[in-house]
């Protein structure tokens, strides 16, 4: 079973490095100039691709592999899938991106099913910084696939001695955990950046997690998926480490500083998608909604905090 990683940013490169330590891997990137010359991605400086990784700029050639790891930002997934000219019937398409598509209001597994109805969609997600994976540090992730035999095969194929995959058949829960934790991480970064304290951050993480559970349950996920690596696990990492870009974006908002717009911050678009779902489903998601406004400059951190604190008192 052959493997290609589609996307030469930090995460795609890290996955290619980790898998390239045990087997042949193809890495496709939109711009391969640097990757060909230096065997390094500008998004993951200092990490060199092993010899077992073949770099290509030919998307349809890379897409002929049996397993495709889709590692572009979520809002670019549809564009990437559009560019693949051939039907990928029977291929496993593993979403490694975290978010909700703003245009369609759905996660990556539904986008894959719409673009490639004959493929087997799967989701790889959980607490993992690209740099940690590339350095070979121990990491545990969730591999979710609705087709049990294919899920087992993917678990075997994509695990390494230090990258431990737990299997699930709940793709909706796995992808919503990874998507929504980024939104809560922006809120936590803003809280710390504005000097509101660790107690407030703990409250945001807990109430944010309640929103993750509420929206996921409404969209058909199982609660135990959200309490696993893809939900609580990744929430913990991303809300407490300035290794996270979402958290750092929040820190900058809280401090009133500029943030480099070229950095991938998945939680900003996902907050907007979640706020829309909140309205459509008549489901309160107050933290997601203030993050949507905050990240579009419609609220200050002080106003966001006042909005959350002035809500009517209620049962936990
Ligand atoms: N960096 C990390 O630690 C982790 C990232 N992820 C997820 O992986 C996904 C990708 O993130 P990163 O690799 O970190 O982002 P990145 O910003 O490092 O790289 C994104 C890459 O995608 C490429 N790209 C953008 N639009 C494209 C398109 N239409 N077609 C082809 N390539 C395109 C860019 O050229 C860039 O190389 C995100 O959803 C992120 O949440 C998941 C786990 C860890
Ligand atoms: O998803 C991640 C860790 O699991 C990476 O987080 P950031 O996208 O916030 O850097």
PDB file of N, CA, C and O in Angstrom, residues 130-197:
ATOM      1  N   UNK A 130       3.793  19.804  14.673  1.00  0.00           N
ATOM      2  CA  UNK A 130       4.590  19.287  13.556  1.00  0.00           C
ATOM      3  C   UNK A 130       6.046  19.077  13.981  1.00  0.00           C
ATOM      4  O   UNK A 130       6.651  18.042  13.659  1.00  0.00           O
ATOM      5  N   UNK A 131       6.589  20.038  14.703  1.00  0.00           N
ATOM      6  CA  UNK A 131       7.996  19.941  15.114  1.00  0.00           C
ATOM      7  C   UNK A 131       8.247  18.719  15.991  1.00  0.00           C
ATOM      8  O   UNK A 131       9.290  18.059  15.877  1.00  0.00           O
ATOM      9  N   UNK A 132       7.301  18.395  16.865  1.00  0.00           N
ATOM     10  CA  UNK A 132       7.460  17.229  17.746  1.00  0.00           C
ATOM     11  C   UNK A 132       7.457  15.940  16.920  1.00  0.00           C
ATOM     12  O   UNK A 132       8.286  15.039  17.137  1.00  0.00           O
ATOM     13  N   UNK A 133       6.518  15.854  15.979  1.00  0.00           N
ATOM     14  CA  UNK A 133       6.434  14.647  15.140  1.00  0.00           C
ATOM     15  C   UNK A 133       7.713  14.502  14.315  1.00  0.00           C
ATOM     16  O   UNK A 133       8.286  13.410  14.217  1.00  0.00           O
ATOM     17  N   UNK A 134       8.171  15.609  13.733  1.00  0.00           N
ATOM     18  CA  UNK A 134       9.360  15.545  12.879  1.00  0.00           C
ATOM     19  C   UNK A 134      10.598  15.150  13.686  1.00  0.00           C
ATOM     20  O   UNK A 134      11.478  14.455  13.176  1.00  0.00           O
ATOM     21  N   UNK A 135      10.645  15.565  14.944  1.00  0.00           N
ATOM     22  CA  UNK A 135      11.813  15.228  15.784  1.00  0.00           C
ATOM     23  C   UNK A 135      11.733  13.816  16.345  1.00  0.00           C
ATOM     24  O   UNK A 135      12.628  13.362  17.048  1.00  0.00           O
ATOM     25  N   UNK A 136      10.629  13.126  16.064  1.00  0.00           N
ATOM     26  CA  UNK A 136      10.497  11.747  16.535  1.00  0.00           C
ATOM     27  C   UNK A 136      10.107  11.653  17.998  1.00  0.00           C
ATOM     28  O   UNK A 136      10.326  10.622  18.642  1.00  0.00           O
ATOM     29  N   UNK A 137       9.507  12.719  18.532  1.00  0.00           N
ATOM     30  CA  UNK A 137       9.047  12.672  19.927  1.00  0.00           C
ATOM     31  C   UNK A 137       7.765  11.838  19.997  1.00  0.00           C
ATOM     32  O   UNK A 137       6.999  11.779  19.040  1.00  0.00           O
ATOM     33  N   UNK A 138       7.497  11.174  21.122  1.00  0.00           N
ATOM     34  CA  UNK A 138       6.314  10.308  21.207  1.00  0.00           C
ATOM     35  C   UNK A 138       5.018  11.098  21.052  1.00  0.00           C
ATOM     36  O   UNK A 138       4.849  12.141  21.678  1.00  0.00           O
ATOM     37  N   UNK A 139       4.128  10.601  20.232  1.00  0.00           N
ATOM     38  CA  UNK A 139       2.865  11.290  19.927  1.00  0.00           C
ATOM     39  C   UNK A 139       1.758  10.259  19.771  1.00  0.00           C
ATOM     40  O   UNK A 139       1.982   9.194  19.192  1.00  0.00           O
ATOM     41  N   UNK A 140       0.558  10.582  20.280  1.00  0.00           N
ATOM     42  CA  UNK A 140      -0.602   9.689  20.115  1.00  0.00           C
ATOM     43  C   UNK A 140      -1.715  10.462  19.421  1.00  0.00           C
ATOM     44  O   UNK A 140      -2.039  11.585  19.811  1.00  0.00           O
ATOM     45  N   UNK A 141      -2.299   9.842  18.390  1.00  0.00           N
ATOM     46  CA  UNK A 141      -3.332  10.494  17.593  1.00  0.00           C
ATOM     47  C   UNK A 141      -4.535   9.571  17.430  1.00  0.00           C
ATOM     48  O   UNK A 141      -4.444   8.371  17.699  1.00  0.00           O
ATOM     49  N   UNK A 142      -5.634  10.155  16.950  1.00  0.00           N
ATOM     50  CA  UNK A 142      -6.831   9.383  16.608  1.00  0.00           C
ATOM     51  C   UNK A 142      -6.887   9.196  15.093  1.00  0.00           C
ATOM     52  O   UNK A 142      -6.717  10.161  14.351  1.00  0.00           O
ATOM     53  N   UNK A 143      -7.123   7.952  14.670  1.00  0.00           N
ATOM     54  CA  UNK A 143      -7.357   7.677  13.248  1.00  0.00           C
ATOM     55  C   UNK A 143      -8.798   7.214  13.135  1.00  0.00           C
ATOM     56  O   UNK A 143      -9.148   6.132  13.639  1.00  0.00           O
ATOM     57  N   UNK A 144      -9.646   8.068  12.556  1.00  0.00           N
ATOM     58  CA  UNK A 144     -11.068   7.721  12.473  1.00  0.00           C
ATOM     59  C   UNK A 144     -11.435   7.372  11.035  1.00  0.00           C
ATOM     60  O   UNK A 144     -11.060   8.076  10.101  1.00  0.00           O
ATOM     61  N   UNK A 145     -12.175   6.267  10.888  1.00  0.00           N
ATOM     62  CA  UNK A 145     -12.603   5.824   9.558  1.00  0.00           C
ATOM     63  C   UNK A 145     -13.897   5.035   9.735  1.00  0.00           C
ATOM     64  O   UNK A 145     -13.990   4.191  10.636  1.00  0.00           O
ATOM     65  N   UNK A 146     -14.881   5.329   8.891  1.00  0.00           N
ATOM     66  CA  UNK A 146     -16.167   4.648   9.014  1.00  0.00           C
ATOM     67  C   UNK A 146     -16.136   3.208   8.518  1.00  0.00           C
ATOM     68  O   UNK A 146     -17.029   2.424   8.843  1.00  0.00           O
ATOM     69  N   UNK A 147     -15.124   2.860   7.751  1.00  0.00           N
ATOM     70  CA  UNK A 147     -14.987   1.506   7.196  1.00  0.00           C
ATOM     71  C   UNK A 147     -13.988   0.761   8.083  1.00  0.00           C
ATOM     72  O   UNK A 147     -12.785   1.038   8.048  1.00  0.00           O
ATOM     73  N   UNK A 148     -14.496  -0.195   8.886  1.00  0.00           N
ATOM     74  CA  UNK A 148     -13.633  -0.769   9.920  1.00  0.00           C
ATOM     75  C   UNK A 148     -12.386  -1.475   9.377  1.00  0.00           C
ATOM     76  O   UNK A 148     -11.273  -1.208   9.853  1.00  0.00           O
ATOM     77  N   UNK A 149     -12.502  -2.356   8.378  1.00  0.00           N
ATOM     78  CA  UNK A 149     -11.272  -2.995   7.882  1.00  0.00           C
ATOM     79  C   UNK A 149     -10.265  -1.986   7.324  1.00  0.00           C
ATOM     80  O   UNK A 149      -9.059  -2.111   7.561  1.00  0.00           O
ATOM     81  N   UNK A 150     -10.757  -0.977   6.620  1.00  0.00           N
ATOM     82  CA  UNK A 150      -9.822   0.023   6.091  1.00  0.00           C
ATOM     83  C   UNK A 150      -9.216   0.851   7.228  1.00  0.00           C
ATOM     84  O   UNK A 150      -8.048   1.231   7.182  1.00  0.00           O
ATOM     85  N   UNK A 151     -10.016   1.114   8.265  1.00  0.00           N
ATOM     86  CA  UNK A 151      -9.490   1.837   9.420  1.00  0.00           C
ATOM     87  C   UNK A 151      -8.366   1.053  10.091  1.00  0.00           C
ATOM     88  O   UNK A 151      -7.332   1.618  10.458  1.00  0.00           O
ATOM     89  N   UNK A 152      -8.551  -0.247  10.237  1.00  0.00           N
ATOM     90  CA  UNK A 152      -7.492  -1.078  10.847  1.00  0.00           C
ATOM     91  C   UNK A 152      -6.228  -1.059   9.982  1.00  0.00           C
ATOM     92  O   UNK A 152      -5.110  -0.957  10.492  1.00  0.00           O
ATOM     93  N   UNK A 153      -6.434  -1.155   8.674  1.00  0.00           N
ATOM     94  CA  UNK A 153      -5.268  -1.155   7.767  1.00  0.00           C
ATOM     95  C   UNK A 153      -4.527   0.183   7.837  1.00  0.00           C
ATOM     96  O   UNK A 153      -3.285   0.222   7.858  1.00  0.00           O
ATOM     97  N   UNK A 154      -5.282   1.276   7.898  1.00  0.00           N
ATOM     98  CA  UNK A 154      -4.640   2.600   7.986  1.00  0.00           C
ATOM     99  C   UNK A 154      -3.896   2.768   9.309  1.00  0.00           C
ATOM    100  O   UNK A 154      -2.801   3.338   9.362  1.00  0.00           O
ATOM    101  N   UNK A 155      -4.500   2.254  10.375  1.00  0.00           N
ATOM    102  CA  UNK A 155      -3.846   2.339  11.692  1.00  0.00           C
ATOM    103  C   UNK A 155      -2.470   1.668  11.637  1.00  0.00           C
ATOM    104  O   UNK A 155      -1.476   2.216  12.119  1.00  0.00           O
ATOM    105  N   UNK A 156      -2.418   0.491  11.027  1.00  0.00           N
ATOM    106  CA  UNK A 156      -1.144  -0.233  10.884  1.00  0.00           C
ATOM    107  C   UNK A 156      -0.179   0.550   9.999  1.00  0.00           C
ATOM    108  O   UNK A 156       0.997   0.704  10.303  1.00  0.00           O
ATOM    109  N   UNK A 157      -0.701   1.021   8.877  1.00  0.00           N
ATOM    110  CA  UNK A 157       0.156   1.657   7.880  1.00  0.00           C
ATOM    111  C   UNK A 157       0.771   2.960   8.388  1.00  0.00           C
ATOM    112  O   UNK A 157       1.917   3.269   8.061  1.00  0.00           O
ATOM    113  N   UNK A 158       0.009   3.709   9.182  1.00  0.00           N
ATOM    114  CA  UNK A 158       0.448   5.059   9.552  1.00  0.00           C
ATOM    115  C   UNK A 158       1.059   5.141  10.952  1.00  0.00           C
ATOM    116  O   UNK A 158       1.567   6.200  11.336  1.00  0.00           O
ATOM    117  N   UNK A 159       1.001   4.055  11.726  1.00  0.00           N
ATOM    118  CA  UNK A 159       1.657   4.067  13.040  1.00  0.00           C
ATOM    119  C   UNK A 159       3.152   3.832  12.854  1.00  0.00           C
ATOM    120  O   UNK A 159       3.581   3.167  11.915  1.00  0.00           O
ATOM    121  N   UNK A 160       3.936   4.396  13.753  1.00  0.00           N
ATOM    122  CA  UNK A 160       5.378   4.121  13.776  1.00  0.00           C
ATOM    123  C   UNK A 160       5.711   3.804  15.244  1.00  0.00           C
ATOM    124  O   UNK A 160       4.852   3.940  16.122  1.00  0.00           O
ATOM    125  N   UNK A 161       6.942   3.424  15.536  1.00  0.00           N
ATOM    126  CA  UNK A 161       7.266   3.122  16.944  1.00  0.00           C
ATOM    127  C   UNK A 161       7.020   4.300  17.894  1.00  0.00           C
ATOM    128  O   UNK A 161       6.848   4.098  19.099  1.00  0.00           O
ATOM    129  N   UNK A 162       7.023   5.538  17.388  1.00  0.00           N
ATOM    130  CA  UNK A 162       6.786   6.690  18.273  1.00  0.00           C
ATOM    131  C   UNK A 162       5.504   7.453  17.947  1.00  0.00           C
ATOM    132  O   UNK A 162       5.142   8.407  18.643  1.00  0.00           O
ATOM    133  N   UNK A 163       4.823   7.053  16.887  1.00  0.00           N
ATOM    134  CA  UNK A 163       3.561   7.708  16.505  1.00  0.00           C
ATOM    135  C   UNK A 163       2.473   6.656  16.668  1.00  0.00           C
ATOM    136  O   UNK A 163       2.344   5.752  15.852  1.00  0.00           O
ATOM    137  N   UNK A 164       1.735   6.773  17.774  1.00  0.00           N
ATOM    138  CA  UNK A 164       0.792   5.720  18.156  1.00  0.00           C
ATOM    139  C   UNK A 164      -0.626   6.155  17.788  1.00  0.00           C
ATOM    140  O   UNK A 164      -1.132   7.150  18.303  1.00  0.00           O
ATOM    141  N   UNK A 165      -1.263   5.412  16.907  1.00  0.00           N
ATOM    142  CA  UNK A 165      -2.607   5.773  16.459  1.00  0.00           C
ATOM    143  C   UNK A 165      -3.655   4.926  17.160  1.00  0.00           C
ATOM    144  O   UNK A 165      -3.557   3.695  17.176  1.00  0.00           O
ATOM    145  N   UNK A 166      -4.651   5.584  17.707  1.00  0.00           N
ATOM    146  CA  UNK A 166      -5.829   4.913  18.272  1.00  0.00           C
ATOM    147  C   UNK A 166      -6.932   4.981  17.233  1.00  0.00           C
ATOM    148  O   UNK A 166      -7.117   6.016  16.595  1.00  0.00           O
ATOM    149  N   UNK A 167      -7.676   3.894  17.080  1.00  0.00           N
ATOM    150  CA  UNK A 167      -8.688   3.810  16.029  1.00  0.00           C
ATOM    151  C   UNK A 167     -10.053   4.229  16.561  1.00  0.00           C
ATOM    152  O   UNK A 167     -10.375   3.999  17.727  1.00  0.00           O
ATOM    153  N   UNK A 168     -10.863   4.814  15.647  1.00  0.00           N
ATOM    154  CA  UNK A 168     -12.240   5.179  15.970  1.00  0.00           C
ATOM    155  C   UNK A 168     -13.040   5.054  14.683  1.00  0.00           C
ATOM    156  O   UNK A 168     -12.475   5.113  13.588  1.00  0.00           O
ATOM    157  N   UNK A 169     -14.360   4.881  14.805  1.00  0.00           N
ATOM    158  CA  UNK A 169     -15.178   4.940  13.586  1.00  0.00           C
ATOM    159  C   UNK A 169     -16.004   6.238  13.547  1.00  0.00           C
ATOM    160  O   UNK A 169     -16.851   6.417  12.689  1.00  0.00           O
ATOM    161  N   UNK A 170     -15.726   7.147  14.493  1.00  0.00           N
ATOM    162  CA  UNK A 170     -16.498   8.389  14.609  1.00  0.00           C
ATOM    163  C   UNK A 170     -15.742   9.540  13.936  1.00  0.00           C
ATOM    164  O   UNK A 170     -15.047  10.328  14.597  1.00  0.00           O
ATOM    165  N   UNK A 171     -15.900   9.658  12.623  1.00  0.00           N
ATOM    166  CA  UNK A 171     -15.164  10.714  11.906  1.00  0.00           C
ATOM    167  C   UNK A 171     -15.678  12.105  12.274  1.00  0.00           C
ATOM    168  O   UNK A 171     -14.898  13.060  12.358  1.00  0.00           O
ATOM    169  N   UNK A 172     -16.992  12.219  12.492  1.00  0.00           N
ATOM    170  CA  UNK A 172     -17.558  13.539  12.824  1.00  0.00           C
ATOM    171  C   UNK A 172     -16.995  14.034  14.160  1.00  0.00           C
ATOM    172  O   UNK A 172     -16.556  15.183  14.290  1.00  0.00           O
ATOM    173  N   UNK A 173     -16.976  13.154  15.143  1.00  0.00           N
ATOM    174  CA  UNK A 173     -16.447  13.549  16.452  1.00  0.00           C
ATOM    175  C   UNK A 173     -14.968  13.899  16.364  1.00  0.00           C
ATOM    176  O   UNK A 173     -14.521  14.906  16.936  1.00  0.00           O
ATOM    177  N   UNK A 174     -14.205  13.079  15.636  1.00  0.00           N
ATOM    178  CA  UNK A 174     -12.758  13.322  15.546  1.00  0.00           C
ATOM    179  C   UNK A 174     -12.483  14.658  14.861  1.00  0.00           C
ATOM    180  O   UNK A 174     -11.659  15.450  15.330  1.00  0.00           O
ATOM    181  N   UNK A 175     -13.179  14.933  13.770  1.00  0.00           N
ATOM    182  CA  UNK A 175     -12.851  16.169  13.056  1.00  0.00           C
ATOM    183  C   UNK A 175     -13.386  17.403  13.802  1.00  0.00           C
ATOM    184  O   UNK A 175     -12.749  18.459  13.769  1.00  0.00           O
ATOM    185  N   UNK A 176     -14.520  17.270  14.504  1.00  0.00           N
ATOM    186  CA  UNK A 176     -15.023  18.435  15.253  1.00  0.00           C
ATOM    187  C   UNK A 176     -14.138  18.735  16.463  1.00  0.00           C
ATOM    188  O   UNK A 176     -13.934  19.899  16.811  1.00  0.00           O
ATOM    189  N   UNK A 177     -13.609  17.706  17.095  1.00  0.00           N
ATOM    190  CA  UNK A 177     -12.686  17.935  18.213  1.00  0.00           C
ATOM    191  C   UNK A 177     -11.499  18.768  17.747  1.00  0.00           C
ATOM    192  O   UNK A 177     -11.147  19.789  18.354  1.00  0.00           O
ATOM    193  N   UNK A 178     -10.886  18.354  16.639  1.00  0.00           N
ATOM    194  CA  UNK A 178      -9.709  19.055  16.109  1.00  0.00           C
ATOM    195  C   UNK A 178     -10.044  20.444  15.615  1.00  0.00           C
ATOM    196  O   UNK A 178      -9.220  21.366  15.705  1.00  0.00           O
ATOM    197  N   UNK A 179     -11.239  20.616  15.072  1.00  0.00           N
ATOM    198  CA  UNK A 179     -11.625  21.932  14.540  1.00  0.00           C
ATOM    199  C   UNK A 179     -11.908  22.913  15.667  1.00  0.00           C
ATOM    200  O   UNK A 179     -11.402  24.048  15.676  1.00  0.00           O
ATOM    201  N   UNK A 180     -12.723  22.479  16.638  1.00  0.00           N
ATOM    202  CA  UNK A 180     -13.232  23.428  17.641  1.00  0.00           C
ATOM    203  C   UNK A 180     -12.203  23.782  18.702  1.00  0.00           C
ATOM    204  O   UNK A 180     -12.233  24.877  19.271  1.00  0.00           O
ATOM    205  N   UNK A 181     -11.276  22.869  18.961  1.00  0.00           N
ATOM    206  CA  UNK A 181     -10.253  23.207  19.971  1.00  0.00           C
ATOM    207  C   UNK A 181      -9.445  24.416  19.546  1.00  0.00           C
ATOM    208  O   UNK A 181      -8.942  25.176  20.378  1.00  0.00           O
ATOM    209  N   UNK A 182      -9.292  24.627  18.249  1.00  0.00           N
ATOM    210  CA  UNK A 182      -8.540  25.802  17.776  1.00  0.00           C
ATOM    211  C   UNK A 182      -9.258  27.107  18.145  1.00  0.00           C
ATOM    212  O   UNK A 182      -8.621  28.122  18.416  1.00  0.00           O
ATOM    213  N   UNK A 183     -10.586  27.072  18.107  1.00  0.00           N
ATOM    214  CA  UNK A 183     -11.372  28.267  18.450  1.00  0.00           C
ATOM    215  C   UNK A 183     -11.172  28.601  19.925  1.00  0.00           C
ATOM    216  O   UNK A 183     -10.932  29.763  20.305  1.00  0.00           O
ATOM    217  N   UNK A 184     -11.234  27.562  20.747  1.00  0.00           N
ATOM    218  CA  UNK A 184     -11.088  27.788  22.194  1.00  0.00           C
ATOM    219  C   UNK A 184      -9.654  28.234  22.509  1.00  0.00           C
ATOM    220  O   UNK A 184      -9.433  29.040  23.419  1.00  0.00           O
ATOM    221  N   UNK A 185      -8.687  27.743  21.721  1.00  0.00           N
ATOM    222  CA  UNK A 185      -7.289  28.153  21.939  1.00  0.00           C
ATOM    223  C   UNK A 185      -7.115  29.651  21.664  1.00  0.00           C
ATOM    224  O   UNK A 185      -6.339  30.329  22.350  1.00  0.00           O
ATOM    225  N   UNK A 186      -7.814  30.176  20.664  1.00  0.00           N
ATOM    226  CA  UNK A 186      -7.733  31.628  20.410  1.00  0.00           C
ATOM    227  C   UNK A 186      -8.279  32.383  21.628  1.00  0.00           C
ATOM    228  O   UNK A 186      -7.678  33.358  22.100  1.00  0.00           O
ATOM    229  N   UNK A 187      -9.405  31.900  22.145  1.00  0.00           N
ATOM    230  CA  UNK A 187      -9.986  32.557  23.333  1.00  0.00           C
ATOM    231  C   UNK A 187      -9.011  32.514  24.503  1.00  0.00           C
ATOM    232  O   UNK A 187      -8.816  33.524  25.209  1.00  0.00           O
ATOM    233  N   UNK A 188      -8.368  31.382  24.704  1.00  0.00           N
ATOM    234  CA  UNK A 188      -7.435  31.249  25.839  1.00  0.00           C
ATOM    235  C   UNK A 188      -6.213  32.143  25.641  1.00  0.00           C
ATOM    236  O   UNK A 188      -5.728  32.764  26.592  1.00  0.00           O
ATOM    237  N   UNK A 189      -5.710  32.203  24.409  1.00  0.00           N
ATOM    238  CA  UNK A 189      -4.571  33.088  24.136  1.00  0.00           C
ATOM    239  C   UNK A 189      -4.945  34.528  24.421  1.00  0.00           C
ATOM    240  O   UNK A 189      -4.173  35.272  25.039  1.00  0.00           O
ATOM    241  N   UNK A 190      -6.139  34.938  23.986  1.00  0.00           N
ATOM    242  CA  UNK A 190      -6.573  36.322  24.206  1.00  0.00           C
ATOM    243  C   UNK A 190      -6.681  36.613  25.702  1.00  0.00           C
ATOM    244  O   UNK A 190      -6.302  37.694  26.179  1.00  0.00           O
ATOM    245  N   UNK A 191      -7.169  35.637  26.429  1.00  0.00           N
ATOM    246  CA  UNK A 191      -7.340  35.773  27.884  1.00  0.00           C
ATOM    247  C   UNK A 191      -5.976  35.981  28.567  1.00  0.00           C
ATOM    248  O   UNK A 191      -5.804  36.919  29.361  1.00  0.00           O
ATOM    249  N   UNK A 192      -5.019  35.156  28.205  1.00  0.00           N
ATOM    250  CA  UNK A 192      -3.690  35.285  28.827  1.00  0.00           C
ATOM    251  C   UNK A 192      -3.008  36.562  28.330  1.00  0.00           C
ATOM    252  O   UNK A 192      -2.395  37.297  29.101  1.00  0.00           O
ATOM    253  N   UNK A 193      -3.140  36.835  27.027  1.00  0.00           N
ATOM    254  CA  UNK A 193      -2.508  38.037  26.462  1.00  0.00           C
ATOM    255  C   UNK A 193      -3.022  39.310  27.111  1.00  0.00           C
ATOM    256  O   UNK A 193      -2.275  40.284  27.281  1.00  0.00           O
ATOM    257  N   UNK A 194      -4.299  39.307  27.475  1.00  0.00           N
ATOM    258  CA  UNK A 194      -4.880  40.507  28.099  1.00  0.00           C
ATOM    259  C   UNK A 194      -4.666  40.530  29.610  1.00  0.00           C
ATOM    260  O   UNK A 194      -5.176  41.421  30.296  1.00  0.00           O
ATOM    261  N   UNK A 195      -3.960  39.530  30.131  1.00  0.00           N
ATOM    262  CA  UNK A 195      -3.651  39.522  31.568  1.00  0.00           C
ATOM    263  C   UNK A 195      -4.827  39.135  32.446  1.00  0.00           C
ATOM    264  O   UNK A 195      -4.896  39.508  33.607  1.00  0.00           O
ATOM    265  N   UNK A 196      -5.765  38.333  31.886  1.00  0.00           N
ATOM    266  CA  UNK A 196      -6.957  37.975  32.675  1.00  0.00           C
ATOM    267  C   UNK A 196      -6.731  36.774  33.596  1.00  0.00           C
ATOM    268  O   UNK A 196      -7.591  36.456  34.419  1.00  0.00           O
ATOM    269  N   UNK A 197      -5.615  36.077  33.422  1.00  0.00           N
ATOM    270  CA  UNK A 197      -5.220  35.087  34.424  1.00  0.00           C
ATOM    271  C   UNK A 197      -5.519  33.634  34.081  1.00  0.00           C
ATOM    272  O   UNK A 197      -6.339  33.310  33.225  1.00  0.00           O
TER     273      UNK A 197
END
